[in-house]
Coordinates of C-alpha atoms in Angstrom, one line a residue:
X1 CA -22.7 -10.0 56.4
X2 CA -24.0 -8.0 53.8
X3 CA -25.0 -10.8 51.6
X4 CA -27.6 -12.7 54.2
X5 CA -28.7 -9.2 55.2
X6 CA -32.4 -10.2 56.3
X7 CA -33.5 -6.5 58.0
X8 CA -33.1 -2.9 56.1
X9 CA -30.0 -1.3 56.7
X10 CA -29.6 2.0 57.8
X11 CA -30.6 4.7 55.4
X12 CA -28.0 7.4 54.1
X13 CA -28.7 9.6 57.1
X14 CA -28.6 6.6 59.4
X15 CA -32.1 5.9 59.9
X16 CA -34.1 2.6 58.6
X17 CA -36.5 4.5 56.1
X18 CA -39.9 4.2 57.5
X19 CA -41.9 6.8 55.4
X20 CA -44.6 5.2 53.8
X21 CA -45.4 5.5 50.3
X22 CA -47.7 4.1 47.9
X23 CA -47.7 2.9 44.1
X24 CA -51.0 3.4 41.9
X25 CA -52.2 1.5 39.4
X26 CA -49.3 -0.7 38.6
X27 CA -49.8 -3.8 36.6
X28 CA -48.8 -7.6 37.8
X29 CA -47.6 -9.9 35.7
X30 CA -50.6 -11.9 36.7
X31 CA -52.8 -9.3 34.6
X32 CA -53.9 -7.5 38.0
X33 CA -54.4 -3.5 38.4
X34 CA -53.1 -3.0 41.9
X35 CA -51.8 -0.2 44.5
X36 CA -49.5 -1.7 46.8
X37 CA -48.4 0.5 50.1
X38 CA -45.1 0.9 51.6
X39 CA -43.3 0.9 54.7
X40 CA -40.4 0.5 57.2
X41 CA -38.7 -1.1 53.9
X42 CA -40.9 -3.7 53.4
X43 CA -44.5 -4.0 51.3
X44 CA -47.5 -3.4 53.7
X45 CA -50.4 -3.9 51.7
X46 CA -51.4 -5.0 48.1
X47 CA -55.0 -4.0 47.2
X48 CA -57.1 -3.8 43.7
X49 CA -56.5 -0.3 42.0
X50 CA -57.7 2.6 44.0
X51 CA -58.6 0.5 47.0
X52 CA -55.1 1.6 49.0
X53 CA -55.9 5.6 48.0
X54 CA -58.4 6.8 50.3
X55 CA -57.0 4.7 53.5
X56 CA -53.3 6.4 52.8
X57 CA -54.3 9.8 52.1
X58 CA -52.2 12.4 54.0
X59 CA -49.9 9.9 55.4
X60 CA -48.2 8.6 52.1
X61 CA -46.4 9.8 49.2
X62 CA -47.9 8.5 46.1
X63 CA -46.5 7.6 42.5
X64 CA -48.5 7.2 39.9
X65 CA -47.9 3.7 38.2
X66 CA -50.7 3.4 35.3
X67 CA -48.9 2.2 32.5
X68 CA -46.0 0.2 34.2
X69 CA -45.5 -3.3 35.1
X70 CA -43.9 -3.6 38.8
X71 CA -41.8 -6.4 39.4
X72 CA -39.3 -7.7 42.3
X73 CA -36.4 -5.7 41.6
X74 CA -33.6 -7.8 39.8
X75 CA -30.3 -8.1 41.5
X76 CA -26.9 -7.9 39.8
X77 CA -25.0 -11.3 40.5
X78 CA -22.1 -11.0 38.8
X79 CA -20.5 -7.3 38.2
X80 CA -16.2 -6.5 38.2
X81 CA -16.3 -2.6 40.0
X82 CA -12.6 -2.6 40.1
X83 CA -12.7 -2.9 36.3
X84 CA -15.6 -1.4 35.2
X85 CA -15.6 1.3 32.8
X86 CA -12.3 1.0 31.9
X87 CA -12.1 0.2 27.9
X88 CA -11.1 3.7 26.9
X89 CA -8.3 3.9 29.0
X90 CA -5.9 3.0 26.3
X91 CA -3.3 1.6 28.6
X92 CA -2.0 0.0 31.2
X93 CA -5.5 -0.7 34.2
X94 CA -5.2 2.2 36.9
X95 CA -5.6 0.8 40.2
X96 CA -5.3 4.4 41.8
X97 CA -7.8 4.3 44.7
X98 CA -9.5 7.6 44.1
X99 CA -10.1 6.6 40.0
X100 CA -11.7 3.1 41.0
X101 CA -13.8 4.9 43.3
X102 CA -14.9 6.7 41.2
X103 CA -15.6 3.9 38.5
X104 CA -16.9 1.7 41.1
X105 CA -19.5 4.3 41.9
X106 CA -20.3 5.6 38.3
X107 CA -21.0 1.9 37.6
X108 CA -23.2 1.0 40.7
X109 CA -25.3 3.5 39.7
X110 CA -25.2 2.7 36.2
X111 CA -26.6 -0.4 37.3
X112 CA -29.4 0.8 39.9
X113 CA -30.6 2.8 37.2
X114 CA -31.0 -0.3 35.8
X115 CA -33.1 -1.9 38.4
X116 CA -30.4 -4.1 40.6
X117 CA -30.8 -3.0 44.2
X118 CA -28.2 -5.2 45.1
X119 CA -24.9 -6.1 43.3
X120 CA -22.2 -8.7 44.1
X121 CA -18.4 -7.5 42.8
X122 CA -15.3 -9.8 42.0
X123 CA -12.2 -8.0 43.5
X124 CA -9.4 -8.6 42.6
X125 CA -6.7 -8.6 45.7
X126 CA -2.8 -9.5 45.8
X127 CA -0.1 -8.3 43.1
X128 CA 0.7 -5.1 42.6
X129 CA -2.7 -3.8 43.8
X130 CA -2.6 -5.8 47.3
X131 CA -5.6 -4.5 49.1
X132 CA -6.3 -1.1 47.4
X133 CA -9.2 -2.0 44.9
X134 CA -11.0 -4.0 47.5
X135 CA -10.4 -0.7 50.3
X136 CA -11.9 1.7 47.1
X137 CA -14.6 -0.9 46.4
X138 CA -15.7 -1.2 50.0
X139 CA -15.7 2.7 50.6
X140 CA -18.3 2.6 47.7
X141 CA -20.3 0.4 49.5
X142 CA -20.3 2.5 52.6
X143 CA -21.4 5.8 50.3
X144 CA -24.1 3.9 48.6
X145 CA -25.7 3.0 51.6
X146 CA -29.4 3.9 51.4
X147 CA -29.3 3.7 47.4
X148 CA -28.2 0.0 46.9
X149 CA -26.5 -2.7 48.4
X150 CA -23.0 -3.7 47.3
X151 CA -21.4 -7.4 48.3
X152 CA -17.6 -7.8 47.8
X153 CA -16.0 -11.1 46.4
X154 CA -11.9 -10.7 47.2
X155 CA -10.2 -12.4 44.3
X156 CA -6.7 -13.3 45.2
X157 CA -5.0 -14.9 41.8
X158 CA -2.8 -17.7 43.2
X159 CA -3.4 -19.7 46.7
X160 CA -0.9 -22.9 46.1
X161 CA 2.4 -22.8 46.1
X162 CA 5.2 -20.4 47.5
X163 CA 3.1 -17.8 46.0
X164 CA -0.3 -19.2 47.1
X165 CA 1.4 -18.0 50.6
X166 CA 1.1 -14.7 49.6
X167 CA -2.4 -14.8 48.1
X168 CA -4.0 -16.5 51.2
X169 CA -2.7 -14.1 53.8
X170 CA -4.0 -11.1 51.0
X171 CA -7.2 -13.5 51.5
X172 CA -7.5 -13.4 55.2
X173 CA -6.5 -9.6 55.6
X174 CA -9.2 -8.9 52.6
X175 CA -12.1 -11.0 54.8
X176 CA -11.3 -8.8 58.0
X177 CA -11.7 -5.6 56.2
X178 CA -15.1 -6.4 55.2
X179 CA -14.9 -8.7 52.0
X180 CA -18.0 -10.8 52.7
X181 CA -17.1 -13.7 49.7
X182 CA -14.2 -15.8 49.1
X183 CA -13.4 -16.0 45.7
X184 CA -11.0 -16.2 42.9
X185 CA -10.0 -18.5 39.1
X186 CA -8.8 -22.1 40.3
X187 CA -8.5 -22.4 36.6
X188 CA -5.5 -20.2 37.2
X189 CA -3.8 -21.5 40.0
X190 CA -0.4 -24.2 38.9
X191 CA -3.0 -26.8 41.3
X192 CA -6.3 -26.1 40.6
X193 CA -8.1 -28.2 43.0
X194 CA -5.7 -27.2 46.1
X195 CA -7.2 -23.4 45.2
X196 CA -10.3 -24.6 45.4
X197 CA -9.6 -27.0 48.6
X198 CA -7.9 -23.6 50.5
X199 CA -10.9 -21.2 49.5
X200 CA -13.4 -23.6 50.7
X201 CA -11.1 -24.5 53.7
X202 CA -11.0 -20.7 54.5
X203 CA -14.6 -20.0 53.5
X204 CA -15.6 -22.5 56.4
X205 CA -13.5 -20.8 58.9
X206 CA -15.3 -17.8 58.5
X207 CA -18.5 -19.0 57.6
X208 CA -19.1 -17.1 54.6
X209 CA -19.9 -17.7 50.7
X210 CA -17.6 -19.0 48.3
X211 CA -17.7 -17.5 44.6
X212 CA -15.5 -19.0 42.3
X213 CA -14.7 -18.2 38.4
X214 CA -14.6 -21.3 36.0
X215 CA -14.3 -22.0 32.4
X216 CA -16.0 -25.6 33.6
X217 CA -14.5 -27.4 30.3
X218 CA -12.9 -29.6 32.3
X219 CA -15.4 -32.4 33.2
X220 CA -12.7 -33.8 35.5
X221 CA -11.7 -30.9 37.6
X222 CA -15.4 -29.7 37.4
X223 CA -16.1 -32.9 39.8
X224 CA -13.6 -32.9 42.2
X225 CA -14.8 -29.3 42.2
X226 CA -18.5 -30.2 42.8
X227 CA -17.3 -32.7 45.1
X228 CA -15.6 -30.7 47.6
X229 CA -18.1 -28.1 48.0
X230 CA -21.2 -30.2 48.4
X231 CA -22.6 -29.1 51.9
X232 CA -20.8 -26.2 52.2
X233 CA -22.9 -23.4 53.8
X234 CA -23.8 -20.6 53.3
X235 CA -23.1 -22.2 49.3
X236 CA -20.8 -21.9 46.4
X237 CA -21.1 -20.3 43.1
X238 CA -19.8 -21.0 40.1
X239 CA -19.5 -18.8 36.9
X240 CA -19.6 -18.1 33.9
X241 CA -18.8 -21.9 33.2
X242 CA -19.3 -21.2 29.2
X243 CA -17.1 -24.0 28.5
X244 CA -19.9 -26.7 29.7
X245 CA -21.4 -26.0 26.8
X246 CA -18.8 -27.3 24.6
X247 CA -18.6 -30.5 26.3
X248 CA -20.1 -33.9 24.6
X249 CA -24.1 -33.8 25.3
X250 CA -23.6 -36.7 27.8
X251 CA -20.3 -35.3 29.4
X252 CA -22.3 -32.2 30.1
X253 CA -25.4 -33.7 31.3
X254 CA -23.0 -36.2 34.1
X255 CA -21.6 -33.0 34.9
X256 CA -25.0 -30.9 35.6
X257 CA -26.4 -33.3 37.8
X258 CA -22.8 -33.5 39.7
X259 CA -23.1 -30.0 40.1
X260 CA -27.1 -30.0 41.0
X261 CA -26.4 -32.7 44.0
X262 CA -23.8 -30.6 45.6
X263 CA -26.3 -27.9 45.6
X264 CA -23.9 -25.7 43.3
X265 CA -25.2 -22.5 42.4
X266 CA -24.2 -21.5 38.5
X267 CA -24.4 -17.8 37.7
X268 CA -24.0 -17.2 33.7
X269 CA -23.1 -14.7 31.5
X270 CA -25.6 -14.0 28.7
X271 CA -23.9 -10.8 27.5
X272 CA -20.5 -12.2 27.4
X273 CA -17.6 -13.2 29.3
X274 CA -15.2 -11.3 31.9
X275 CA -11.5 -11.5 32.3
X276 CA -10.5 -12.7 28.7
X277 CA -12.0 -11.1 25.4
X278 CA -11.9 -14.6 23.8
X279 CA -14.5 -16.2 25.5
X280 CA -18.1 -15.2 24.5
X281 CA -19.2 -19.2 25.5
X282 CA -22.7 -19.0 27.9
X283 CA -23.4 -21.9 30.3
X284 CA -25.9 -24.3 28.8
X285 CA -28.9 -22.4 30.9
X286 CA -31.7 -25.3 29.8
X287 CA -29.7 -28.5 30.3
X288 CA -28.5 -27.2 34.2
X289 CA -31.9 -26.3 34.9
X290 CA -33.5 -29.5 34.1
X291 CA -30.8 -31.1 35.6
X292 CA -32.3 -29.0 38.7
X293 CA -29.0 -26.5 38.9
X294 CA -29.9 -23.4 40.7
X295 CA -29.0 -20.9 37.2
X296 CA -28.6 -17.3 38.2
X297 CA -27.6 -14.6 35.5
X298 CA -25.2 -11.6 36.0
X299 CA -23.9 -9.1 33.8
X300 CA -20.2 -9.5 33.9
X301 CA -18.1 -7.0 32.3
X302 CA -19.5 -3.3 32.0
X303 CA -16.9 -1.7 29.1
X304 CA -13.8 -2.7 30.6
X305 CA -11.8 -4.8 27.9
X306 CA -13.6 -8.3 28.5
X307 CA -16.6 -6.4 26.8
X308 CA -16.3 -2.7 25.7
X309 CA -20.0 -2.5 25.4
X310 CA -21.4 -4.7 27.9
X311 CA -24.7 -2.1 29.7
X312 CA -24.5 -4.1 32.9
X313 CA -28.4 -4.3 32.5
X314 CA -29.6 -7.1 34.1
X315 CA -33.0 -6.9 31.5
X316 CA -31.0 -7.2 28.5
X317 CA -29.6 -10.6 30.7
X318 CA -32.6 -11.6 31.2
X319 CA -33.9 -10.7 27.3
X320 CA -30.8 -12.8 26.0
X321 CA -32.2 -15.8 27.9
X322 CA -35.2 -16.0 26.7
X323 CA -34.6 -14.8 22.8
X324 CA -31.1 -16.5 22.6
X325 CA -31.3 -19.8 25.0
X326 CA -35.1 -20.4 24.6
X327 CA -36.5 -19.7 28.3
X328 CA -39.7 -18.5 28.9
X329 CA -40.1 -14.9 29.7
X330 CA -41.5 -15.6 33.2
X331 CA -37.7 -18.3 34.1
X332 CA -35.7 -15.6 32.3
X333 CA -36.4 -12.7 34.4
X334 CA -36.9 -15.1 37.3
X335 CA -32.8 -15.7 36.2
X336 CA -31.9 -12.3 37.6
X337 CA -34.5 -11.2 40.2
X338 CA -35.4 -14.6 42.2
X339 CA -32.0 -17.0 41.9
X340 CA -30.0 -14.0 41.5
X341 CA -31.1 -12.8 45.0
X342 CA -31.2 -16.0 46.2
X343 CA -27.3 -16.6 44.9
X344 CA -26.8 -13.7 46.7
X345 CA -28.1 -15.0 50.3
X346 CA -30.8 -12.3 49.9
X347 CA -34.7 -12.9 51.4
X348 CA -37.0 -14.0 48.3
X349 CA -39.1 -10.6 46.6
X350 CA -43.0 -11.1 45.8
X351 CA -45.2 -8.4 45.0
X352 CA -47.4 -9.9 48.3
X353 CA -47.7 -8.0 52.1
X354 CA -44.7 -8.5 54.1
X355 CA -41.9 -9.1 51.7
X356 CA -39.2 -6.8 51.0
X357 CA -40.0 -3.6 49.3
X358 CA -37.5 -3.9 46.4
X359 CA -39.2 -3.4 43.1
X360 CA -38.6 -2.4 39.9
X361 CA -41.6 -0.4 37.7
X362 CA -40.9 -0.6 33.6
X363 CA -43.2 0.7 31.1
X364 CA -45.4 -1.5 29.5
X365 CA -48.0 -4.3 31.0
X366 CA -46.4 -7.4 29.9
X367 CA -43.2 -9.2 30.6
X368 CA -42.2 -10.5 27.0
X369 CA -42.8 -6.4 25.9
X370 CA -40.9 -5.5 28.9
X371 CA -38.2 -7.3 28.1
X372 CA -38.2 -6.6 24.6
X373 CA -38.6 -2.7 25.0
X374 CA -37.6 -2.0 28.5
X375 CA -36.8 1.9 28.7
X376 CA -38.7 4.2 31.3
X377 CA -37.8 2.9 34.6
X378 CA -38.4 3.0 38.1
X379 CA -36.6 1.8 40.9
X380 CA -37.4 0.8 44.5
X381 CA -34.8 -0.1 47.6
X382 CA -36.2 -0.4 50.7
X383 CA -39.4 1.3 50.2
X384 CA -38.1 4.6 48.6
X385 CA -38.0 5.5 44.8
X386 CA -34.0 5.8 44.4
X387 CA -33.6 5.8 40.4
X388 CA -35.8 7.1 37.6
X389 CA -34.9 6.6 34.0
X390 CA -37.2 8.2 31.3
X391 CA -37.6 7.7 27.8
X392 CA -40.2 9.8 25.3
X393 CA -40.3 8.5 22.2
X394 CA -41.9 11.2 19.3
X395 CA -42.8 10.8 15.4
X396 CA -43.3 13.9 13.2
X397 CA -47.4 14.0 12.8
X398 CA -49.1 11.7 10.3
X399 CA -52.2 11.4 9.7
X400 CA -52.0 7.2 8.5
X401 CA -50.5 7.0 12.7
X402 CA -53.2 8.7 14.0
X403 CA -56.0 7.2 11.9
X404 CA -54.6 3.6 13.6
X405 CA -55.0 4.5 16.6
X406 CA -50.8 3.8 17.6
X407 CA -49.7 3.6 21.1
X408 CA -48.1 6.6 21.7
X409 CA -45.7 7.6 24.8
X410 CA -46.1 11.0 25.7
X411 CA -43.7 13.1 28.0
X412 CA -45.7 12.9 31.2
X413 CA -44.1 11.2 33.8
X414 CA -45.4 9.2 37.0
X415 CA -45.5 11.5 39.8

C-alpha cells in the first residue's frame, strides 16, 4: 500500500533512481557543516564539509548547500485534492474529472514546492460524485510518480442506515480501486458510533489505515470512539479534533489519555479547519502530547471555501505551533516531518547513513529563523532534487546598510 511503502518506488520512467548525488556544505540543526551523499534513494554517507568531495568526484552530481539548513523532508498529513483550489469558483463545486485533475495536481505540486514528499488526501466518494473524484485523484498519483507520493483517504458521507448501504458498497468499490485509507465524518452519520464501528470493521478486513474526521467535542462519543479502535493496526487517525479544546480542562485531559492508551494518532489543523468555514478551533497540541498522544500537523484546506487562503505549507504548520501553541521549534517541525510520516505509515527520516533520502534544504542555519523566514527552498524525494523555490530579496543602496555589515541575499543560486 502506498502508505507503508518501505522501498523507493519506481521513478517516472520506471526505474528506482539510483544516480548518486551529493549535497555540500549544508548545515544540521545540530550546528554541523556536513556533505551528505546520495544514492539508490536512500542517504549513503554523511561526512564533515568537504570530506564527501574528493571520494565522489566524477561519479556524483553535486549541489551546493552553503547557506541552507537540510532537514528530513516534512510530509503533508492532512490535504483535500478533490477540493483544493476551488474558492474562486463562485458556484456550485465541479466534480468534472478532467478539472480535479487538474486541481489535484496544481496543488500537489504546490505543496512539494513546499517540501512535503508525501501527502495523504481525504476523498470524498458516494452522492452525486460516486467514484469520480477518487478515479481523478488516484490518476494524479500515478502521474506524480517519481516527484512525490500521494496516499488516498475514500470519504464516503453516510455508512448507517438505508443510506449507509449505499456508502459502504461506494467504500468497498473505492478500496479495490486503489484507496489505501478508510475514512470519513462519523460526526455526520444519524449513528455516529455505528460509522465508526463499520469503518473500523471494514478497515480490519482489508488491513489498512483508518482516517477519520472529528470535531471531538463530544467527550462521550470521543470514548466509545477511542475505545473501539484501540489495537487496531496498521492505526487510526483522528483530525482536526479543534473542539477538544473547548472542553472543561479535566474533561479534556480524561479524554487525551483515553485517546493516548488506544494508541490514537491526532493530526491538527494549525492553519484552520476543513469542510466548514466556522470552525477555526486547533486541537490542544500541548495537553495531547503530555498526555503522550502521537500529535501530527497537516495543512487542511488549500483555498477551497473552508479556507480561501490556506498555502498548504506544512512550515507555516509547523511556525503556527510553535509561535501560536507554545512548542519548541525542534517538536514543531518534528509535528510535520517525524509524526506526520509516521501518521502516514512512512519509515522514520534522519539526516544519518542508510535512511531515506527525503530532505528538505531552506535558507538559513537555524530552525526558529527557518521557520520564521522560510523562502528559498530545496526539495529532495528519493535522492533526486525535484523542486526548487527561490527568493532574492534587494534594497536600493545605503550606505547606513552597508556600514552594518547586514546579511544580504544575493541572486546566486545553489548549483
Amino acid at each position: 500500500m502506498p502508505d507503508r511503502q518501505q522501498q523507493p518506488p519506481p521513478s517516472s520512467s520506471g526505474q528506482t533512481d539510483t544516480a548518486a548525488l551529493l549535497l555540500c556544505g549544508a548545515h544540521l540543526t545540530d550546528g554541523r557543516s556536513v556533505d551528505v551523499r546520495l544514492g539508490g534513494g536512500r542517504i549513503e554517507a554523511v561526512g564533515t564539509a568537504g570530506s564527501l568531495a574528493g571520494a565522489s568526484r566524477g561519479r556524483a552530481a553535486r549541489v551546493d548547500l552553503e547557506g541552507y539548513l537540510l532537514l528530513p523532508a516534512p510530509a503533508e498529513a492532512h490535504a483535500h485534492s478533490d477540493t483544493a483550489l476551488t474558492a474562486d469558483g463562485g458556484g456550485p463545486l465541479a466534480y468534472d474529472d478532467r478539472e480535479i485533475q487538474r486541481r489535484a495536481t496544481e496543488a500537489a505540486l504546490l505543496q512539494l514546492g513546499h517540501g512535503a514528499t508525501a501527502l495523504r488526501s481525504h476523498v470524498r466518494v458516494g452522492d452525486a460524485q460516486g467514484l469520480d473524484a477518487l478515479a481523478a485523484v488516484l490518476q494524479v498519483r500515478r502521474s506524480l510518480r517519481g516527484l512525490a507520493e500521494l496516499a488516498t483517504v475514500a470519504m464516503p458521507r453516510v455508512l448507517t442506515g438505508a443510506a449507509g448501504a449505499d456508502g459502504l458498497a461506494m467504500l468497498r468499490d473505492a478500496l479495490k480501486m486503489g484507496a489505501s485509507v478508510v475514512g470519513g465524518c462519523p460526526d455526520a452519520d444519524p449513528d455516529p458510533a455505528g460509522f465508526v464501528e463499520a469503518a473500523l470493521e471494514l478497515a480490519s478486513e482489508h488491513g489498512c489505515p483508518v482516517d477519520l474526521h472529528t470535531d471531538a467535542a463530544d467527550p462521550a462519543r470521543l470514548a466509545r470512539l477511542a475505545a473501539m479502535a484501540a489495537g487496531l493496526r496498521p492505526g487510526v487517525t483522528l483530525g482536526p479534533c479543534g473542539g477538544l479544546g473547548g472542553l472543561p480542562a479535566e474533561v479534556a485531559a480524561r479524554a487525551a489519555d483515553q485517546l493516548a492508551a488506544a494508541d490514537v494518532t491526532v493530526v491538527c489543523l494549525p492553519q484552520g479547519g476543513c469542510g466548514s468555514a466556522d470552525r477555526r478551533d486547533t486541537a490542544p497540541v500541548r495537553l495531547l502530547r503530555s498526555a503522550g498522544v502521537r500529535v501530527a500537523a497537516g495543512s487542511g484546506a488549500l483555498r477551497d471555501v473552508s479556507n480561501p487562503v490556506g498555502r498548504g505549507d506544512p512550515l507555516e504548520a509547523a511556525y503556527l505551533l510553535a509561535s501560536r501553541y507554545g512548542l519548541r521549534p525542534e517538536d514543531a517541525y518534528a509535528a510535520v516531518s517525524r509524526a506526520a510520516r509516521a501518521a502516514l505509515g512512512l519509515p522514520e527520516v534522519r539526516v544519518e547513513a542508510g535512511f531515506p533520502a527525503e530532505l528538505l534544504a531552506v535558507r538559513g542555519d537555524r530552525l526558529d529563523g527557518v521557520l520564521s523566514l522560510a523562502y528559498s527552498r530545496i526539495v529532495v524525494h528519493r535522492g533526486r532534487v525535484v523542486a526548487r523555490t527561490s527568493a532574492v530579496r534587494e534594497y536600493c543602496n545605503s550606505a547606513t546598510a552597508s556600514g552594518l555589515d547586514l546579511p544580504r541575499q544575493g541572486r546566486g543560486e545553489p548549483s
